[in-house]
XYZ file of C-alpha atoms in Angstrom:
492
model
C 18.350 -0.261 12.308
C 15.716 -1.217 15.056
C 12.276 0.221 15.661
C 10.912 2.026 18.532
C 9.400 -1.394 20.005
C 12.500 -3.227 19.425
C 14.228 -0.159 21.075
C 11.632 -0.831 24.200
C 11.512 -4.431 24.588
C 15.400 -4.428 24.367
C 16.628 -1.763 27.100
C 13.342 -0.920 28.998
C 10.574 -2.796 31.104
C 7.741 -0.543 29.987
C 4.273 -2.183 30.412
C 2.429 -2.761 27.315
C -0.070 0.305 27.948
C 3.156 2.856 28.254
C 4.681 1.029 24.771
C 1.052 1.649 23.085
C 1.304 5.025 24.463
C 4.585 6.013 23.040
C 3.793 4.701 19.670
C 0.717 6.932 19.603
C 2.958 10.136 20.455
C 5.504 9.187 18.009
C 2.409 8.254 15.421
C 1.162 12.052 15.904
C 4.829 13.831 16.788
C 5.125 15.095 12.874
C 2.564 17.467 13.766
C 4.059 18.927 16.808
C 7.635 18.700 15.132
C 6.133 21.007 11.979
C 4.220 23.270 14.431
C 7.021 23.913 16.521
C 9.909 24.329 13.807
C 11.787 22.034 15.804
C 13.380 18.192 16.310
C 11.892 16.195 18.366
C 13.716 13.320 20.342
C 12.168 10.649 22.112
C 14.370 9.778 25.450
C 13.597 6.992 27.702
C 15.457 6.401 30.779
C 17.598 3.065 31.233
C 18.812 4.544 35.243
C 19.322 7.715 37.254
C 22.171 8.829 34.885
C 21.330 7.604 31.245
C 18.581 8.236 28.626
C 18.309 6.435 25.216
C 17.069 7.814 22.130
C 14.358 5.643 20.604
C 12.809 7.915 17.780
C 13.542 11.203 16.070
C 11.115 13.619 13.746
C 12.428 16.290 12.165
C 10.282 19.370 11.305
C 9.180 20.198 7.381
C 8.652 23.877 8.312
C 12.106 24.722 9.570
C 15.936 23.355 8.995
C 16.504 20.613 11.263
C 18.844 21.181 14.843
C 19.999 17.108 14.039
C 20.862 16.104 10.501
C 22.774 13.299 12.040
C 20.307 10.077 13.149
C 20.691 10.334 16.674
C 17.992 6.966 17.708
C 19.526 4.211 19.248
C 22.558 6.730 20.827
C 22.784 7.444 24.599
C 23.070 10.891 26.384
C 24.196 10.987 30.338
C 21.817 13.364 32.490
C 25.104 15.807 32.483
C 25.243 16.240 29.145
C 21.222 17.367 29.073
C 20.561 18.064 32.748
C 16.533 19.180 31.556
C 16.070 15.067 30.819
C 16.229 14.235 34.580
C 14.539 17.840 35.874
C 11.259 17.335 33.256
C 10.805 13.439 35.047
C 11.502 15.070 38.495
C 9.342 17.699 38.222
C 6.715 16.665 35.693
C 6.778 19.559 33.947
C 7.980 21.279 31.087
C 11.596 22.363 31.091
C 13.713 24.881 29.194
C 17.466 25.702 28.941
C 18.692 29.309 29.744
C 21.084 29.422 26.949
C 21.228 27.963 23.692
C 23.492 24.621 23.171
C 25.960 24.815 20.195
C 25.775 21.964 17.921
C 27.653 20.743 14.805
C 28.079 24.747 14.796
C 24.459 25.509 15.425
C 22.941 27.039 18.002
C 20.407 25.017 19.382
C 17.416 25.698 22.186
C 16.726 22.580 23.968
C 13.238 21.992 25.899
C 11.656 19.017 27.706
C 8.594 17.922 27.971
C 7.719 14.896 30.099
C 5.379 12.220 28.532
C 2.675 11.253 30.979
C 0.740 8.016 31.181
C -1.784 8.066 34.155
C -0.006 9.468 36.805
C 3.851 7.775 35.633
C 5.841 9.752 33.491
C 7.194 7.073 31.197
C 9.818 8.907 28.551
C 10.818 12.595 27.451
C 10.702 14.171 24.752
C 13.366 17.035 23.692
C 12.382 19.699 21.481
C 15.769 20.972 19.802
C 15.211 24.129 18.053
C 17.514 25.069 14.902
C 18.338 29.048 15.976
C 21.046 29.527 13.128
C 17.787 30.981 10.746
C 16.567 33.949 12.394
C 12.533 34.298 12.186
C 10.644 37.241 11.599
C 7.237 36.607 14.038
C 4.554 36.367 11.786
C 0.556 35.612 12.645
C 0.919 32.357 10.921
C 4.356 31.869 13.413
C 2.822 32.509 16.294
C -0.408 30.905 15.928
C 1.406 27.488 14.862
C 3.821 27.808 18.182
C 0.543 28.797 20.305
C -1.268 25.485 19.278
C 2.184 23.595 19.714
C 2.825 24.747 23.540
C -1.130 23.631 24.142
C -0.195 20.256 22.315
C 3.186 19.794 24.305
C 1.426 20.624 27.726
C -1.086 18.361 26.517
C 1.224 15.577 26.756
C 2.760 16.749 30.063
C -0.483 16.645 31.230
C -0.989 13.269 29.655
C -4.155 14.020 27.720
C -2.960 13.954 24.156
C -2.475 11.996 22.467
C -5.804 9.978 23.287
C -6.596 6.625 23.099
C -9.036 6.693 20.283
C -7.610 5.123 17.021
C -5.250 7.703 15.330
C -5.877 8.472 11.966
C -3.622 7.382 9.262
C -0.354 9.371 9.490
C -0.005 9.122 5.559
C -3.115 10.386 4.568
C -4.581 12.492 7.340
C -4.016 16.675 6.455
C -0.568 18.361 7.566
C -0.269 21.313 8.970
C 1.092 22.924 5.757
C -2.219 21.491 3.870
C -4.018 23.803 5.477
C -4.284 25.101 9.497
C -7.005 27.147 11.031
C -7.229 27.629 14.992
C -10.524 28.025 16.814
C -11.297 29.918 20.057
C -13.106 28.346 22.695
C -16.120 29.696 21.247
C -15.660 27.885 17.775
C -15.059 31.379 15.678
C -12.031 31.112 13.797
C -9.374 33.467 15.143
C -6.554 32.366 12.368
C -6.311 30.525 8.912
C -3.445 29.556 7.046
C -3.112 30.906 3.329
C -3.676 27.137 1.912
C -6.578 26.747 4.425
C -8.515 29.861 2.446
C -7.827 28.700 -0.488
C -9.418 25.200 0.529
C -12.361 27.388 1.617
C -12.411 29.383 -1.581
C -12.783 26.176 -3.413
C -15.428 24.630 -1.803
C -17.199 28.095 -2.273
C -16.723 30.467 0.791
C -15.090 33.885 -0.993
C -14.222 35.959 2.210
C -12.006 35.807 5.345
C -12.524 33.253 7.897
C -11.150 35.155 10.803
C -14.248 35.661 13.323
C -16.466 33.043 11.403
C -18.134 30.116 13.096
C -16.457 27.278 11.616
C -19.127 24.850 11.965
C -22.057 26.281 10.451
C -20.042 27.813 7.915
C -18.981 24.299 6.822
C -22.001 22.463 6.939
C -23.535 25.164 4.898
C -20.956 24.006 1.832
C -20.622 20.923 1.921
C -23.191 18.818 -0.611
C -24.244 15.778 0.978
C -25.937 16.217 4.207
C -25.113 13.541 6.111
C -21.615 14.435 6.123
C -22.249 18.150 6.759
C -23.768 17.398 10.221
C -21.192 14.578 11.014
C -18.613 17.208 10.099
C -20.064 20.216 11.937
C -20.424 17.762 14.819
C -17.156 16.800 15.148
C -15.706 20.578 14.783
C -17.922 21.423 18.005
C -17.043 18.071 19.772
C -13.326 19.071 19.188
C -14.021 22.422 20.625
C -15.625 20.856 23.373
C -12.481 18.732 24.250
C -13.184 15.519 22.196
C -11.010 14.134 19.124
C -12.205 12.801 16.405
C -10.775 11.057 13.109
C -10.164 12.348 9.777
C -13.331 13.097 7.153
C -13.654 13.610 3.867
C -16.305 15.556 2.324
C -17.264 16.770 -1.082
C -18.728 20.676 -1.485
C -21.594 21.614 -3.271
C -18.784 23.097 -5.929
C -17.374 19.548 -6.339
C -14.281 20.689 -3.961
C -12.827 17.379 -2.308
C -11.575 18.342 1.296
C -10.123 16.465 4.007
C -10.592 17.950 7.567
C -9.414 16.949 11.197
C -9.873 18.563 14.250
C -8.256 18.178 17.135
C -9.069 20.031 20.793
C -6.751 22.103 22.924
C -6.962 21.545 26.508
C -3.679 22.483 28.234
C -4.266 22.299 31.981
C -7.427 20.926 31.316
C -8.633 24.692 30.134
C -10.551 24.928 27.317
C -8.539 27.069 24.376
C -10.241 26.381 21.251
C -9.550 23.346 18.499
C -6.871 22.856 15.694
C -8.646 22.257 12.547
C -6.310 20.786 9.824
C -7.866 20.598 5.789
C -6.505 19.177 2.771
C -8.013 20.412 -0.641
C -7.744 17.030 -2.466
C -9.889 17.750 -5.239
C -7.476 16.791 -7.928
C -6.183 13.641 -5.841
C -9.965 12.327 -6.244
C -10.400 13.469 -9.852
C -7.479 11.716 -10.932
C -8.510 8.607 -8.673
C -11.818 8.786 -10.593
C -9.749 8.931 -13.578
C -8.075 5.708 -13.097
C -11.523 4.043 -11.781
C -13.091 4.738 -14.594
C -10.085 3.851 -17.067
C -10.012 0.363 -14.770
C -13.139 -0.370 -15.228
C -13.415 0.429 -19.136
C -10.341 -2.216 -19.514
C -12.055 -4.532 -17.211
C -15.259 -4.136 -19.218
C -13.055 -4.974 -22.312
C -11.689 -8.088 -21.389
C -15.267 -9.358 -20.311
C -16.662 -8.547 -23.877
C -13.395 -10.148 -25.211
C -13.875 -13.381 -23.312
C -17.819 -12.978 -24.303
C -16.685 -12.775 -28.110
C -14.455 -15.622 -27.811
C -17.010 -17.551 -25.817
C -19.401 -17.267 -29.040
C -16.702 -18.070 -31.608
C -15.774 -21.498 -29.273
C -19.715 -22.315 -29.532
C -20.073 -21.531 -33.577
C -16.968 -24.140 -33.604
C -18.605 -27.161 -31.178
C -21.750 -26.533 -33.593
C -19.585 -26.527 -36.924
C -17.924 -29.888 -35.604
C -21.325 -31.558 -34.493
C -22.325 -30.598 -38.510
C -18.898 -32.146 -40.054
C -18.743 -35.835 -41.133
C -14.568 -35.651 -41.616
C -13.269 -37.037 -38.587
C -9.823 -35.406 -39.829
C -11.835 -31.979 -39.671
C -13.724 -32.832 -36.277
C -10.690 -33.243 -34.578
C -9.254 -29.658 -35.732
C -12.015 -27.828 -34.936
C -12.169 -29.263 -31.439
C -8.473 -28.367 -31.059
C -9.598 -24.675 -31.607
C -12.450 -25.064 -29.426
C -10.023 -26.080 -26.463
C -7.319 -23.422 -27.615
C -10.624 -20.311 -27.784
C -11.306 -21.461 -24.722
C -8.194 -21.274 -22.999
C -7.313 -17.592 -24.176
C -11.230 -16.924 -22.731
C -10.514 -18.146 -19.217
C -7.345 -15.315 -19.142
C -9.399 -12.580 -20.188
C -12.283 -13.872 -17.910
C -9.541 -13.666 -14.713
C -8.628 -10.039 -16.278
C -12.076 -9.132 -16.395
C -12.072 -9.492 -12.316
C -8.917 -7.964 -11.583
C -7.787 -4.623 -10.737
C -4.322 -4.544 -11.786
C -4.026 -6.240 -15.349
C -2.368 -9.398 -13.608
C -3.401 -12.996 -13.402
C -3.240 -15.453 -10.815
C -1.859 -18.492 -12.981
C -2.531 -21.019 -10.480
C -6.313 -20.326 -10.731
C -6.361 -20.314 -14.427
C -4.198 -23.314 -14.832
C -6.714 -25.306 -12.416
C -9.466 -24.228 -14.491
C -7.761 -25.418 -17.607
C -6.684 -28.647 -16.906
C -10.074 -30.346 -16.653
C -10.950 -28.617 -19.534
C -8.190 -30.010 -21.405
C -9.470 -33.635 -20.411
C -13.010 -32.944 -21.524
C -11.771 -32.192 -25.331
C -9.092 -34.501 -25.461
C -9.597 -36.601 -28.738
C -8.176 -40.008 -27.645
C -10.226 -42.595 -25.584
C -7.219 -42.816 -22.833
C -7.481 -43.012 -19.027
C -4.783 -40.306 -17.750
C -5.079 -37.983 -15.162
C -3.829 -34.226 -14.547
C -2.516 -32.568 -11.509
C -0.450 -29.664 -10.820
C 2.326 -29.185 -8.446
C 4.014 -25.956 -7.268
C 2.807 -22.829 -7.573
C 2.881 -20.380 -10.593
C 2.045 -17.439 -8.930
C 0.921 -14.161 -10.310
C 2.347 -12.774 -13.493
C 1.355 -9.853 -15.701
C -1.392 -9.925 -18.484
C 1.172 -9.985 -21.609
C 2.860 -12.945 -19.908
C -0.411 -14.894 -19.005
C -2.101 -15.589 -22.826
C 0.525 -16.932 -24.219
C 2.171 -19.132 -21.279
C -1.532 -20.444 -20.721
C -1.572 -21.411 -24.777
C 1.972 -23.408 -24.350
C 0.740 -25.082 -20.836
C -2.533 -26.436 -22.700
C -0.779 -27.538 -26.151
C 2.142 -29.233 -24.059
C -0.717 -31.269 -22.153
C -2.859 -32.102 -24.901
C 0.675 -33.117 -26.936
C 0.866 -35.715 -24.303
C -2.654 -36.435 -24.105
C -2.560 -37.251 -28.154
C 0.830 -38.576 -28.390
C 2.191 -40.343 -25.129
C -0.396 -42.939 -24.629
C -2.205 -45.853 -26.595
C -5.901 -45.808 -26.366
C -7.549 -47.379 -23.164
C -3.947 -46.779 -21.420
C -4.161 -45.289 -18.044
C -1.175 -42.915 -17.403
C -0.763 -39.527 -15.437
C 0.714 -36.291 -16.872
C 2.402 -33.654 -13.932
C 2.684 -30.107 -14.406
C 5.175 -28.772 -11.877
C 5.896 -25.420 -11.478
C 8.961 -23.493 -9.756
C 8.933 -19.866 -9.424
C 12.106 -17.944 -8.781
C 12.660 -13.979 -8.646
C 14.336 -14.129 -12.680
C 12.437 -17.385 -13.854
C 9.413 -19.389 -14.188
C 10.590 -23.124 -14.360
C 7.552 -25.674 -15.781
C 8.166 -29.428 -16.279
C 5.100 -30.983 -17.902
C 6.120 -34.807 -17.302
C 4.035 -37.859 -18.523
C 4.725 -41.878 -18.155
C 3.633 -43.057 -21.373
C 5.568 -44.326 -24.710
C 8.332 -41.284 -24.634
C 9.643 -39.796 -27.788
C 9.743 -41.593 -31.148
C 12.940 -42.503 -32.675
C 14.650 -39.301 -34.615
C 12.071 -36.851 -33.253
C 13.321 -33.056 -33.616
C 11.165 -30.153 -31.800
C 12.602 -27.774 -35.011
C 11.775 -30.350 -37.614
C 8.207 -31.427 -36.458
C 5.297 -30.911 -38.162
C 2.852 -31.041 -35.499
C 0.828 -28.215 -35.558
C 0.447 -27.831 -31.603
C 4.193 -27.786 -31.085
C 4.895 -25.135 -33.660
C 2.260 -22.604 -32.067
C 4.709 -23.446 -28.916
C 7.910 -22.751 -30.233
C 6.509 -19.550 -31.807
C 4.819 -18.590 -28.709
C 8.200 -19.793 -26.620
C 10.057 -17.513 -29.048
C 8.608 -14.385 -29.845
C 5.822 -13.513 -27.005
C 7.690 -15.316 -24.060
C 11.384 -15.005 -25.089
C 12.097 -18.561 -23.166
C 13.491 -21.368 -23.826
C 11.458 -25.184 -24.562
C 13.042 -28.471 -24.725
C 11.604 -32.072 -24.759
C 13.489 -34.987 -23.623
C 12.941 -38.633 -22.925
C 12.514 -39.521 -18.753
C 14.739 -41.996 -17.359
C 12.033 -44.359 -15.944
C 9.957 -44.218 -19.533
C 8.004 -41.589 -20.575
C 8.893 -37.402 -22.163
C 9.534 -33.935 -19.854
C 8.593 -30.667 -21.823
C 10.899 -28.470 -19.950
C 9.820 -25.119 -19.937
C 11.889 -21.847 -18.757
C 10.280 -18.169 -18.931
C 12.446 -14.612 -17.941
C 10.135 -13.232 -15.102
C 12.793 -10.052 -14.919
C 11.584 -7.013 -16.930
C 8.152 -7.867 -16.592
C 5.726 -5.911 -14.225
C-alpha cells in the first residue's frame, strides 16, 4: 500500500508546503476522529469530477463506518457532491440525509483543508449511525471540541506549523480530557482526567477551577510547574504547545498537552489532554535500575578477570620452567579475551555485543602473547555483527584459540606470514574462516583425536555452547583453513 506522500506525488501536483500541511493534518487527526466518534477520510481532487482518498482514520471511541480500506480508491463528484461543494464554498458542508453504506446508515460531512488562501484537500467526516448514542456531558464536550478543531482546519489555523508531538507518546482523548473556557476555567473534565488529578493530590472536582494555578501547585519541580502553567495560559490565549511531563509532589507522573480552540478566530478556550504515566515510569525506572545492576556486574567481573590475568602474569615471571610459563601465558590470553567481552557488556544497554569491536581488540592482544618467534600479521575481513551475550563469550574464545593455534603450529620461528579471519553473516548463519599460509596440517591429523588443549577447548565450546560445526582442512595453495559455522536463528 502506497503512503500518503507516494499517493500525493503520483497523482497530484501539490507543492511541498501543501504536502507538509496534509502530513500535519494526518498526524493530528486521530484526535479529531476520536472526538467526533467518526471516520475521517482525506480526499484530494484529481480533476473537477474525481477525488482520490489518500489517508484514513478510524475512531477508537465508536464503531467504524468503514471496515474496508478506502485509501487509494477514487470517487466521482456525483457519488459525493459535498466534496466539490466544500472546495467551492470553502466551508464545512453536511448532507441532509444519511447514506447507507454496507448496510449501515452513515452521516457524511466535508471539511475543507485550507492552507493560506487555498483549499488543498477535503476531509470527509463519516459517522456510523447504526448505534444510537444518548447525549451525555462527555459526548457533548467531545463533539463541541471536535467542531471547533474542524472549523480551525477549514480556517487554516489547525494544525499549526509548530513541531507536532509524537503521536505514539502524546496523550489521547481517552487518557484524560479537559475543556477550558476562554478564561482558563474548567468546564468539563473526563473521569480519567479527574483520576489523574486525584493521583497528583487534588481530591475535589475540577469544574470551575482555574487549571493553570491548580496544576502549578501540585507539581513538585518549580521549573516544570511554571512551564506547564504558562503552556496552559498560552493555549487559552491561542498558542499551541508541545506535550510535557511532570511529577507531582505525591510522586504521580502525568503527561500534558494543551491545544487552543479558536474557531473563525474567536477565542473559545482550550483543550487539555492528560495521561497518568506513573506506573509506566515506575517500570521504566525498575528496568533502568536492573540494566544498571547488570552492567555493574559485568564491570566487576571484568575487573576480577583482569586481576586474575595480572596474577597469572606475575606467576609466569617467577616461573623458571618454560612449559609452565607458556601454559600460564595461554591462560592469560584466555582470561583476557573473556574480560574484553564483559567490558563490552558493561557498556551495553541490551545485553548484546558488537563482535567486530571485540575481535579488533583481541587480535593485537593475541599477537602480543604469541609464544613463537614468528613475524605473522593478522587481519579481519567481513562483519561479525552484533550478537547476544550468551553467544559472544564462547565465540570469542573459539576465535582466539584458532588464531593462536595458527600462530603456534603453522609457522617456523622467524617465518613471515598472514592469518586472515574472514566472516560472512546471513539471517541464519555466521560463517567464519580462519586461514593461514603456513606449513599446513600434519599427515594423519584428526581434530577428534588431537591432544592439543586449545583445540579440545574449541571443540567443546563449538558443540556445547555454540551448537555449531568446525572443520580443519588444507588450503589448495598451502596453509590451513579452520571453517566455523554458528547458527543465529533462535537467538536474540
